[in-house]
Amino acid sequence: MSDRIRLSREAVEAPASGIVAVIDYARGHEGVIPLWAGEGDLPTPGFIAEAVTASLSAGETFYTYQRGLPELRQALSDYTARLYGIESSPERFFVTGSGMQAIQISIAASASPGDELIYFGPAWPNFAAACGVRGAVPSEVALDWTDAGWQLDLDKVVAAIGPKTRTIFVNTPANPTGWTADHATLKALLALARQHGLTIIADEIYSRFYYAADRAPSFHDIMEPDDAILFVNSFSKNWAMTGWRVGWIETTPAIGTVIANLTQYSTSGVAPFMQRGAIAAITEGEPFVAMQVERAHKARDIFTERLAATNRVAIVQPAGAFYSFFAIDGITETRETAFRIVDEAKVGLAPGTAFGPVSPGSFRACFHRRLDEVEMAADRLADWIGRSA
């Protein structure tokens, strides 16, 4: 780095990804089954790509609405109304350049530098890192590991709320743990937010990947329309559009100008042809979503049952999302062990160290892949555990 370039402390301190470290290490290794990244292995369906091709052919390559195409905002409103059985309005929806940008905008809208934002760990690292880049302070409340899986102790949340707390970030179903809040927990969190004047950022990107019903419990089920909740979501997971970078925010129209301005001064909106693909996804894609969830459900069972059978792994079937977050007896350092597993078992895992300090002895596996690959990966891991762990 040139000593003539003076960088901000926040930029310099932005952490490197522990997941990418394993991916980079495995480059050139043949035959590795990649379970490290948070995406499935299916390409975007053709009917979505065709909508984009038609849009490009029609010349939709100019600047467009900061808040998103009216047709897409209406489609998002209709989708939400169907999914949650509620009244909705397109004025509540704002299209963003990915779910990650939706989170960045929500942080910028709800917290100033120095403010504290509570989140629950182990956690996908991007939220805490985005807070740090903003100059805000991420405050982790640790989930508790039990025989039934990960649980949230609400007393810990109460204890974490201080004079500088502005926001509670709730990712449910959660990455990497699969923890899924029930309605009682959501009601308690909403009551705390109302009591202390806090904003909730509700990351429900995995709401459809819920294995007990059509979708997970949601703040939509219990909220009032004017509650201070910013829902962040993305087309990435449900419709196999991870590379597209299209997401959305849902919130009260009262702050619509703020959201539009923050979009203007970051990306100035999402390309209209990509939004046409998103419209096709959300209006025609229900059979594809159902197929993906069914496939992930089977993969979850295959993976967790095989590793549990070793009697050397602390693992439960996650209620939602498409990750298994597990610990292997006797292993406390997972970054270097993940490199070993690439070399010796030909399976790529994300180390627990990438998800914060709560569970450095755990690994995350994304099981949202072809069932034969998931079975092969589980067999390789089980064999490796028997030989090496």
CSV table of C-alpha atoms in Angstrom, one decimal:
chain,number,residue,atom,x,y,z
A,1,MET,CA,0.0,0.0,0.0
A,2,SER,CA,1.3,3.4,-1.0
A,3,ASP,CA,2.1,5.6,2.0
A,4,ARG,CA,0.8,8.5,0.0
A,5,ILE,CA,-2.7,7.2,0.2
A,6,ARG,CA,-4.4,8.0,3.5
A,7,LEU,CA,-7.2,5.6,4.2
A,8,SER,CA,-9.9,5.9,6.8
A,9,ARG,CA,-9.5,3.7,9.9
A,10,GLU,CA,-12.9,2.1,9.2
A,11,ALA,CA,-11.8,1.1,5.7
A,12,VAL,CA,-8.4,-0.3,6.9
A,13,GLU,CA,-10.1,-2.3,9.7
A,14,ALA,CA,-12.7,-3.9,7.5
A,15,PRO,CA,-12.1,-7.6,8.1
A,16,ALA,CA,-11.1,-10.0,5.4
A,17,SER,CA,-13.5,-12.9,4.8
A,18,GLY,CA,-12.6,-16.2,6.6
A,19,ILE,CA,-14.8,-18.0,4.0
A,20,VAL,CA,-12.9,-16.6,1.1
A,21,ALA,CA,-9.6,-17.7,2.7
A,22,VAL,CA,-10.7,-21.3,2.4
A,23,ILE,CA,-12.0,-20.8,-1.1
A,24,ASP,CA,-8.7,-19.3,-2.2
A,25,TYR,CA,-6.8,-22.1,-0.6
A,26,ALA,CA,-8.7,-24.7,-2.5
A,27,ARG,CA,-8.2,-23.1,-5.9
A,28,GLY,CA,-6.5,-25.7,-8.1
A,29,HIS,CA,-7.6,-28.6,-5.9
A,30,GLU,CA,-9.5,-31.0,-8.1
A,31,GLY,CA,-12.5,-32.9,-7.0
A,32,VAL,CA,-13.4,-30.7,-3.9
A,33,ILE,CA,-17.1,-30.6,-3.2
A,34,PRO,CA,-17.7,-26.9,-2.4
A,35,LEU,CA,-20.0,-26.4,0.6
A,36,TRP,CA,-18.4,-23.1,1.7
A,37,ALA,CA,-20.4,-20.4,0.0
A,38,GLY,CA,-24.0,-19.4,0.7
A,39,GLU,CA,-25.6,-20.4,-2.5
A,40,GLY,CA,-27.1,-23.3,-4.3
A,41,ASP,CA,-25.7,-25.0,-7.4
A,42,LEU,CA,-28.6,-24.3,-9.8
A,43,PRO,CA,-28.3,-21.6,-12.4
A,44,THR,CA,-31.0,-18.9,-12.8
A,45,PRO,CA,-34.0,-20.4,-14.5
A,46,GLY,CA,-34.5,-19.6,-18.2
A,47,PHE,CA,-37.7,-17.7,-17.8
A,48,ILE,CA,-36.0,-15.1,-15.7
A,49,ALA,CA,-33.1,-14.8,-18.1
A,50,GLU,CA,-35.5,-14.5,-21.1
A,51,ALA,CA,-37.2,-11.5,-19.4
A,52,VAL,CA,-33.8,-9.8,-19.3
A,53,THR,CA,-33.0,-10.6,-22.9
A,54,ALA,CA,-36.4,-9.1,-24.0
A,55,SER,CA,-35.7,-6.0,-21.9
A,56,LEU,CA,-32.3,-5.5,-23.4
A,57,SER,CA,-33.7,-6.0,-26.9
A,58,ALA,CA,-36.3,-3.3,-26.1
A,59,GLY,CA,-33.5,-0.9,-25.2
A,60,GLU,CA,-34.1,-0.6,-21.5
A,61,THR,CA,-30.6,0.5,-20.7
A,62,PHE,CA,-31.2,4.0,-19.4
A,63,TYR,CA,-31.4,5.6,-15.9
A,64,THR,CA,-34.5,4.5,-14.1
A,65,TYR,CA,-36.6,5.1,-10.9
A,66,GLN,CA,-34.4,5.4,-7.8
A,67,ARG,CA,-37.1,3.5,-5.8
A,68,GLY,CA,-37.4,0.7,-8.4
A,69,LEU,CA,-39.6,0.1,-11.4
A,70,PRO,CA,-43.3,0.6,-10.5
A,71,GLU,CA,-44.1,-2.8,-11.9
A,72,LEU,CA,-41.5,-4.5,-9.6
A,73,ARG,CA,-42.6,-2.6,-6.5
A,74,GLN,CA,-46.2,-3.7,-7.3
A,75,ALA,CA,-45.0,-7.3,-7.7
A,76,LEU,CA,-43.2,-7.2,-4.4
A,77,SER,CA,-46.3,-5.8,-2.7
A,78,ASP,CA,-48.5,-8.5,-4.2
A,79,TYR,CA,-46.0,-11.2,-3.2
A,80,THR,CA,-45.8,-10.0,0.4
A,81,ALA,CA,-49.6,-9.7,0.6
A,82,ARG,CA,-50.0,-13.3,-0.6
A,83,LEU,CA,-47.2,-14.7,1.5
A,84,TYR,CA,-48.3,-13.1,4.8
A,85,GLY,CA,-52.0,-12.7,4.3
A,86,ILE,CA,-51.9,-8.9,4.9
A,87,GLU,CA,-52.7,-5.7,3.1
A,88,SER,CA,-49.7,-4.2,1.4
A,89,SER,CA,-48.8,-1.2,-0.8
A,90,PRO,CA,-46.0,-0.7,-3.4
A,91,GLU,CA,-45.1,2.5,-1.6
A,92,ARG,CA,-43.5,0.3,1.1
A,93,PHE,CA,-41.0,-1.2,-1.3
A,94,PHE,CA,-37.6,0.0,-2.5
A,95,VAL,CA,-35.4,-1.9,-4.9
A,96,THR,CA,-31.7,-2.2,-4.1
A,97,GLY,CA,-28.5,-3.5,-5.7
A,98,SER,CA,-28.5,-6.7,-3.6
A,99,GLY,CA,-29.5,-7.7,-0.1
A,100,MET,CA,-26.2,-6.5,1.1
A,101,GLN,CA,-26.9,-3.0,-0.2
A,102,ALA,CA,-30.3,-3.2,1.5
A,103,ILE,CA,-28.5,-3.9,4.8
A,104,GLN,CA,-26.0,-1.1,4.2
A,105,ILE,CA,-28.8,1.4,3.5
A,106,SER,CA,-30.8,0.2,6.5
A,107,ILE,CA,-27.7,0.7,8.8
A,108,ALA,CA,-27.1,4.2,7.4
A,109,ALA,CA,-30.8,5.1,7.8
A,110,SER,CA,-31.1,3.9,11.4
A,111,ALA,CA,-27.7,4.5,13.0
A,112,SER,CA,-25.1,7.3,13.1
A,113,PRO,CA,-21.3,6.8,13.7
A,114,GLY,CA,-20.8,5.7,17.3
A,115,ASP,CA,-24.3,4.3,17.7
A,116,GLU,CA,-24.6,0.6,18.7
A,117,LEU,CA,-26.5,-2.1,16.8
A,118,ILE,CA,-27.3,-5.4,18.4
A,119,TYR,CA,-27.2,-8.7,16.5
A,120,PHE,CA,-27.2,-12.4,17.4
A,121,GLY,CA,-24.2,-14.6,16.9
A,122,PRO,CA,-22.8,-16.8,15.5
A,123,ALA,CA,-23.6,-14.6,12.6
A,124,TRP,CA,-22.9,-14.0,8.9
A,125,PRO,CA,-20.0,-11.6,9.2
A,126,ASN,CA,-21.2,-8.9,6.7
A,127,PHE,CA,-23.6,-7.1,9.1
A,128,ALA,CA,-21.0,-6.5,11.8
A,129,ALA,CA,-18.5,-5.5,9.1
A,130,ALA,CA,-20.9,-3.1,7.5
A,131,CYS,CA,-21.6,-1.5,10.8
A,132,GLY,CA,-17.9,-1.0,11.3
A,133,VAL,CA,-17.4,0.6,7.9
A,134,ARG,CA,-20.2,3.0,8.8
A,135,GLY,CA,-18.5,3.9,12.0
A,136,ALA,CA,-21.2,2.3,14.1
A,137,VAL,CA,-20.6,-0.3,16.8
A,138,PRO,CA,-21.9,-3.9,16.4
A,139,SER,CA,-22.8,-5.5,19.7
A,140,GLU,CA,-23.1,-9.3,19.6
A,141,VAL,CA,-25.6,-11.2,21.7
A,142,ALA,CA,-24.6,-14.8,21.7
A,143,LEU,CA,-27.1,-17.5,21.0
A,144,ASP,CA,-27.0,-20.5,23.3
A,145,TRP,CA,-26.2,-24.0,22.0
A,146,THR,CA,-28.6,-26.7,23.5
A,147,ASP,CA,-29.5,-30.2,22.6
A,148,ALA,CA,-32.4,-28.8,20.7
A,149,GLY,CA,-30.2,-26.4,18.7
A,150,TRP,CA,-29.5,-22.7,19.0
A,151,GLN,CA,-31.7,-20.6,21.3
A,152,LEU,CA,-32.0,-16.9,22.1
A,153,ASP,CA,-32.0,-15.8,25.7
A,154,LEU,CA,-34.1,-12.7,25.7
A,155,ASP,CA,-32.6,-11.6,29.1
A,156,LYS,CA,-29.2,-11.2,27.2
A,157,VAL,CA,-30.9,-8.9,24.7
A,158,VAL,CA,-32.3,-6.8,27.5
A,159,ALA,CA,-28.9,-6.6,29.2
A,160,ALA,CA,-27.3,-5.5,25.9
A,161,ILE,CA,-29.5,-2.5,25.3
A,162,GLY,CA,-27.7,0.7,26.4
A,163,PRO,CA,-28.0,4.4,25.9
A,164,LYS,CA,-26.3,4.3,22.5
A,165,THR,CA,-28.3,1.3,21.2
A,166,ARG,CA,-30.3,2.3,18.1
A,167,THR,CA,-31.0,-0.9,16.2
A,168,ILE,CA,-31.6,-4.6,16.6
A,169,PHE,CA,-30.7,-6.8,13.6
A,170,VAL,CA,-32.7,-10.0,13.5
A,171,ASN,CA,-31.7,-12.6,10.9
A,172,THR,CA,-34.3,-15.4,11.0
A,173,PRO,CA,-34.0,-18.1,9.8
A,174,ALA,CA,-30.4,-17.4,10.5
A,175,ASN,CA,-27.1,-17.8,8.7
A,176,PRO,CA,-25.1,-19.9,9.8
A,177,THR,CA,-27.0,-21.6,12.6
A,178,GLY,CA,-30.5,-22.1,11.1
A,179,TRP,CA,-32.0,-20.6,14.3
A,180,THR,CA,-35.5,-19.5,13.6
A,181,ALA,CA,-37.5,-17.2,15.9
A,182,ASP,CA,-41.0,-18.3,16.9
A,183,HIS,CA,-43.8,-15.8,17.2
A,184,ALA,CA,-43.3,-15.4,21.0
A,185,THR,CA,-39.7,-14.4,20.4
A,186,LEU,CA,-40.6,-12.0,17.7
A,187,LYS,CA,-43.3,-10.4,19.8
A,188,ALA,CA,-40.8,-10.0,22.7
A,189,LEU,CA,-38.2,-8.4,20.4
A,190,LEU,CA,-40.8,-6.0,18.9
A,191,ALA,CA,-41.9,-5.1,22.4
A,192,LEU,CA,-38.3,-4.2,23.4
A,193,ALA,CA,-37.9,-2.1,20.3
A,194,ARG,CA,-41.1,-0.2,21.0
A,195,GLN,CA,-40.2,0.3,24.6
A,196,HIS,CA,-36.7,1.7,23.9
A,197,GLY,CA,-37.4,3.5,20.7
A,198,LEU,CA,-35.2,1.1,18.6
A,199,THR,CA,-35.4,0.2,14.9
A,200,ILE,CA,-35.5,-3.4,13.9
A,201,ILE,CA,-33.6,-4.5,10.7
A,202,ALA,CA,-35.4,-7.8,9.8
A,203,ASP,CA,-33.3,-10.0,7.5
A,204,GLU,CA,-35.8,-12.6,6.3
A,205,ILE,CA,-33.9,-13.6,3.2
A,206,TYR,CA,-34.2,-17.3,4.2
A,207,SER,CA,-37.9,-17.1,5.1
A,208,ARG,CA,-38.9,-19.5,2.4
A,209,PHE,CA,-36.3,-22.0,3.3
A,210,TYR,CA,-38.3,-23.2,6.4
A,211,TYR,CA,-39.0,-26.9,6.8
A,212,ALA,CA,-42.1,-26.9,8.9
A,213,ALA,CA,-44.3,-24.7,6.8
A,214,ASP,CA,-44.5,-22.6,3.6
A,215,ARG,CA,-42.5,-19.8,5.3
A,216,ALA,CA,-41.0,-19.0,8.6
A,217,PRO,CA,-42.6,-16.9,11.3
A,218,SER,CA,-42.2,-13.2,10.6
A,219,PHE,CA,-42.6,-9.7,12.0
A,220,HIS,CA,-45.2,-9.3,9.3
A,221,ASP,CA,-47.4,-11.6,11.5
A,222,ILE,CA,-47.4,-9.4,14.6
A,223,MET,CA,-46.4,-5.8,13.6
A,224,GLU,CA,-48.4,-2.6,13.1
A,225,PRO,CA,-47.9,-0.8,9.7
A,226,ASP,CA,-46.0,2.1,11.3
A,227,ASP,CA,-43.6,0.0,13.5
A,228,ALA,CA,-40.0,0.9,13.0
A,229,ILE,CA,-39.0,-2.1,11.0
A,230,LEU,CA,-36.8,-2.2,7.9
A,231,PHE,CA,-37.2,-5.6,6.2
A,232,VAL,CA,-34.2,-6.5,4.0
A,233,ASN,CA,-34.4,-9.2,1.4
A,234,SER,CA,-33.0,-10.4,-1.9
A,235,PHE,CA,-33.7,-12.4,-5.0
A,236,SER,CA,-30.5,-14.3,-4.5
A,237,LYS,CA,-31.6,-17.4,-2.6
A,238,ASN,CA,-35.2,-18.1,-3.6
A,239,TRP,CA,-34.8,-17.7,-7.3
A,240,ALA,CA,-31.1,-18.7,-7.8
A,241,MET,CA,-30.0,-15.2,-8.6
A,242,THR,CA,-27.0,-14.8,-6.4
A,243,GLY,CA,-24.9,-13.2,-9.1
A,244,TRP,CA,-27.5,-10.7,-10.1
A,245,ARG,CA,-27.3,-8.4,-7.1
A,246,VAL,CA,-30.9,-7.4,-6.8
A,247,GLY,CA,-32.6,-7.0,-3.4
A,248,TRP,CA,-35.2,-4.9,-1.7
A,249,ILE,CA,-36.2,-3.0,1.4
A,250,GLU,CA,-39.7,-2.9,2.8
A,251,THR,CA,-40.6,-0.2,5.4
A,252,THR,CA,-43.0,2.6,6.1
A,253,PRO,CA,-43.5,5.0,3.2
A,254,ALA,CA,-42.8,7.9,5.7
A,255,ILE,CA,-39.1,7.4,5.2
A,256,GLY,CA,-39.3,6.7,1.5
A,257,THR,CA,-37.4,9.9,0.6
A,258,VAL,CA,-34.5,8.9,2.9
A,259,ILE,CA,-34.2,5.5,1.3
A,260,ALA,CA,-34.4,7.0,-2.2
A,261,ASN,CA,-31.6,9.5,-1.3
A,262,LEU,CA,-29.3,6.9,0.2
A,263,THR,CA,-29.8,4.8,-3.0
A,264,GLN,CA,-29.1,7.9,-5.2
A,265,TYR,CA,-25.8,8.5,-3.4
A,266,SER,CA,-24.6,4.9,-3.6
A,267,THR,CA,-25.6,3.1,-6.8
A,268,SER,CA,-28.3,5.5,-8.2
A,269,GLY,CA,-30.6,2.5,-8.7
A,270,VAL,CA,-30.7,-0.9,-10.2
A,271,ALA,CA,-30.5,-1.5,-14.0
A,272,PRO,CA,-34.0,-1.8,-15.5
A,273,PHE,CA,-33.3,-4.9,-17.4
A,274,MET,CA,-32.3,-6.7,-14.2
A,275,GLN,CA,-35.5,-5.5,-12.6
A,276,ARG,CA,-37.4,-7.1,-15.4
A,277,GLY,CA,-35.8,-10.4,-14.5
A,278,ALA,CA,-36.8,-9.9,-10.9
A,279,ILE,CA,-40.4,-9.2,-12.0
A,280,ALA,CA,-40.4,-12.5,-13.8
A,281,ALA,CA,-38.9,-14.3,-10.8
A,282,ILE,CA,-41.5,-13.1,-8.3
A,283,THR,CA,-44.5,-13.4,-10.5
A,284,GLU,CA,-43.7,-16.8,-12.2
A,285,GLY,CA,-41.2,-18.4,-9.9
A,286,GLU,CA,-43.3,-20.2,-7.2
A,287,PRO,CA,-42.9,-23.7,-8.6
A,288,PHE,CA,-39.1,-23.1,-8.8
A,289,VAL,CA,-39.0,-21.9,-5.1
A,290,ALA,CA,-41.1,-24.9,-4.0
A,291,MET,CA,-38.7,-27.3,-5.9
A,292,GLN,CA,-35.6,-25.6,-4.3
A,293,VAL,CA,-37.0,-25.9,-0.7
A,294,GLU,CA,-38.0,-29.5,-1.2
A,295,ARG,CA,-34.5,-30.3,-2.5
A,296,ALA,CA,-32.8,-28.5,0.4
A,297,HIS,CA,-35.1,-30.3,2.9
A,298,LYS,CA,-33.9,-33.7,1.6
A,299,ALA,CA,-30.3,-32.5,1.5
A,300,ARG,CA,-30.5,-31.3,5.1
A,301,ASP,CA,-31.7,-34.7,6.3
A,302,ILE,CA,-29.1,-36.6,4.4
A,303,PHE,CA,-26.2,-34.4,5.7
A,304,THR,CA,-27.2,-34.1,9.3
A,305,GLU,CA,-28.2,-37.8,9.8
A,306,ARG,CA,-24.9,-39.0,8.3
A,307,LEU,CA,-22.7,-36.8,10.5
A,308,ALA,CA,-24.8,-37.5,13.6
A,309,ALA,CA,-24.3,-41.2,13.0
A,310,THR,CA,-20.5,-40.7,13.7
A,311,ASN,CA,-21.3,-39.9,17.4
A,312,ARG,CA,-18.5,-37.4,17.1
A,313,VAL,CA,-20.4,-34.4,15.9
A,314,ALA,CA,-22.6,-31.9,17.7
A,315,ILE,CA,-25.3,-31.3,15.1
A,316,VAL,CA,-29.0,-30.8,14.8
A,317,GLN,CA,-31.3,-30.4,11.9
A,318,PRO,CA,-31.7,-26.7,11.4
A,319,ALA,CA,-35.3,-25.3,11.3
A,320,GLY,CA,-34.5,-23.0,8.5
A,321,ALA,CA,-32.0,-21.6,6.0
A,322,PHE,CA,-29.7,-24.2,4.2
A,323,TYR,CA,-26.7,-24.5,6.4
A,324,SER,CA,-25.5,-27.1,8.9
A,325,PHE,CA,-23.4,-25.5,11.6
A,326,PHE,CA,-21.7,-28.2,13.6
A,327,ALA,CA,-18.8,-29.0,15.8
A,328,ILE,CA,-16.5,-32.0,15.7
A,329,ASP,CA,-15.2,-33.6,19.0
A,330,GLY,CA,-11.7,-32.5,19.8
A,331,ILE,CA,-11.4,-29.7,17.2
A,332,THR,CA,-11.1,-26.2,18.6
A,333,GLU,CA,-9.3,-24.4,15.7
A,334,THR,CA,-11.3,-24.6,12.5
A,335,ARG,CA,-9.5,-22.3,10.0
A,336,GLU,CA,-6.4,-24.5,9.6
A,337,THR,CA,-8.6,-27.6,10.0
A,338,ALA,CA,-10.8,-26.4,7.1
A,339,PHE,CA,-7.6,-26.4,5.0
A,340,ARG,CA,-6.8,-29.9,6.1
A,341,ILE,CA,-10.3,-31.1,5.2
A,342,VAL,CA,-9.9,-29.7,1.7
A,343,ASP,CA,-6.6,-31.6,1.3
A,344,GLU,CA,-7.6,-34.8,3.1
A,345,ALA,CA,-11.4,-35.2,2.5
A,346,LYS,CA,-11.9,-33.1,-0.6
A,347,VAL,CA,-14.8,-31.1,1.0
A,348,GLY,CA,-14.9,-27.3,1.3
A,349,LEU,CA,-16.3,-25.9,4.6
A,350,ALA,CA,-16.5,-22.5,6.0
A,351,PRO,CA,-14.6,-22.2,9.4
A,352,GLY,CA,-16.6,-21.1,12.5
A,353,THR,CA,-14.0,-18.4,13.0
A,354,ALA,CA,-15.6,-16.6,10.1
A,355,PHE,CA,-18.8,-16.2,12.0
A,356,GLY,CA,-17.5,-14.4,15.1
A,357,PRO,CA,-16.2,-15.4,18.5
A,358,VAL,CA,-19.1,-17.4,19.8
A,359,SER,CA,-18.2,-20.8,18.2
A,360,PRO,CA,-14.6,-20.9,16.8
A,361,GLY,CA,-14.8,-24.7,17.0
A,362,SER,CA,-17.6,-25.0,14.5
A,363,PHE,CA,-17.9,-25.4,10.7
A,364,ARG,CA,-20.6,-24.3,8.3
A,365,ALA,CA,-21.6,-26.4,5.4
A,366,CYS,CA,-24.1,-25.2,2.7
A,367,PHE,CA,-26.1,-28.3,1.8
A,368,HIS,CA,-28.1,-26.6,-0.9
A,369,ARG,CA,-26.7,-28.8,-3.7
A,370,ARG,CA,-27.4,-31.9,-5.8
A,371,LEU,CA,-28.4,-34.7,-3.4
A,372,ASP,CA,-25.7,-37.1,-4.7
A,373,GLU,CA,-23.0,-34.5,-4.0
A,374,VAL,CA,-24.4,-33.8,-0.5
A,375,GLU,CA,-24.4,-37.5,0.3
A,376,MET,CA,-20.8,-37.9,-1.1
A,377,ALA,CA,-19.6,-34.9,1.0
A,378,ALA,CA,-21.3,-36.2,4.1
A,379,ASP,CA,-19.7,-39.6,3.6
A,380,ARG,CA,-16.2,-38.1,3.0
A,381,LEU,CA,-16.5,-36.0,6.2
A,382,ALA,CA,-17.7,-38.9,8.2
A,383,ASP,CA,-14.8,-41.0,7.0
A,384,TRP,CA,-12.4,-38.2,7.7
A,385,ILE,CA,-13.7,-37.8,11.2
A,386,GLY,CA,-13.3,-41.5,11.9
A,387,ARG,CA,-9.7,-41.4,10.6
A,388,SER,CA,-8.4,-38.1,11.8
A,389,ALA,CA,-10.4,-36.2,14.3
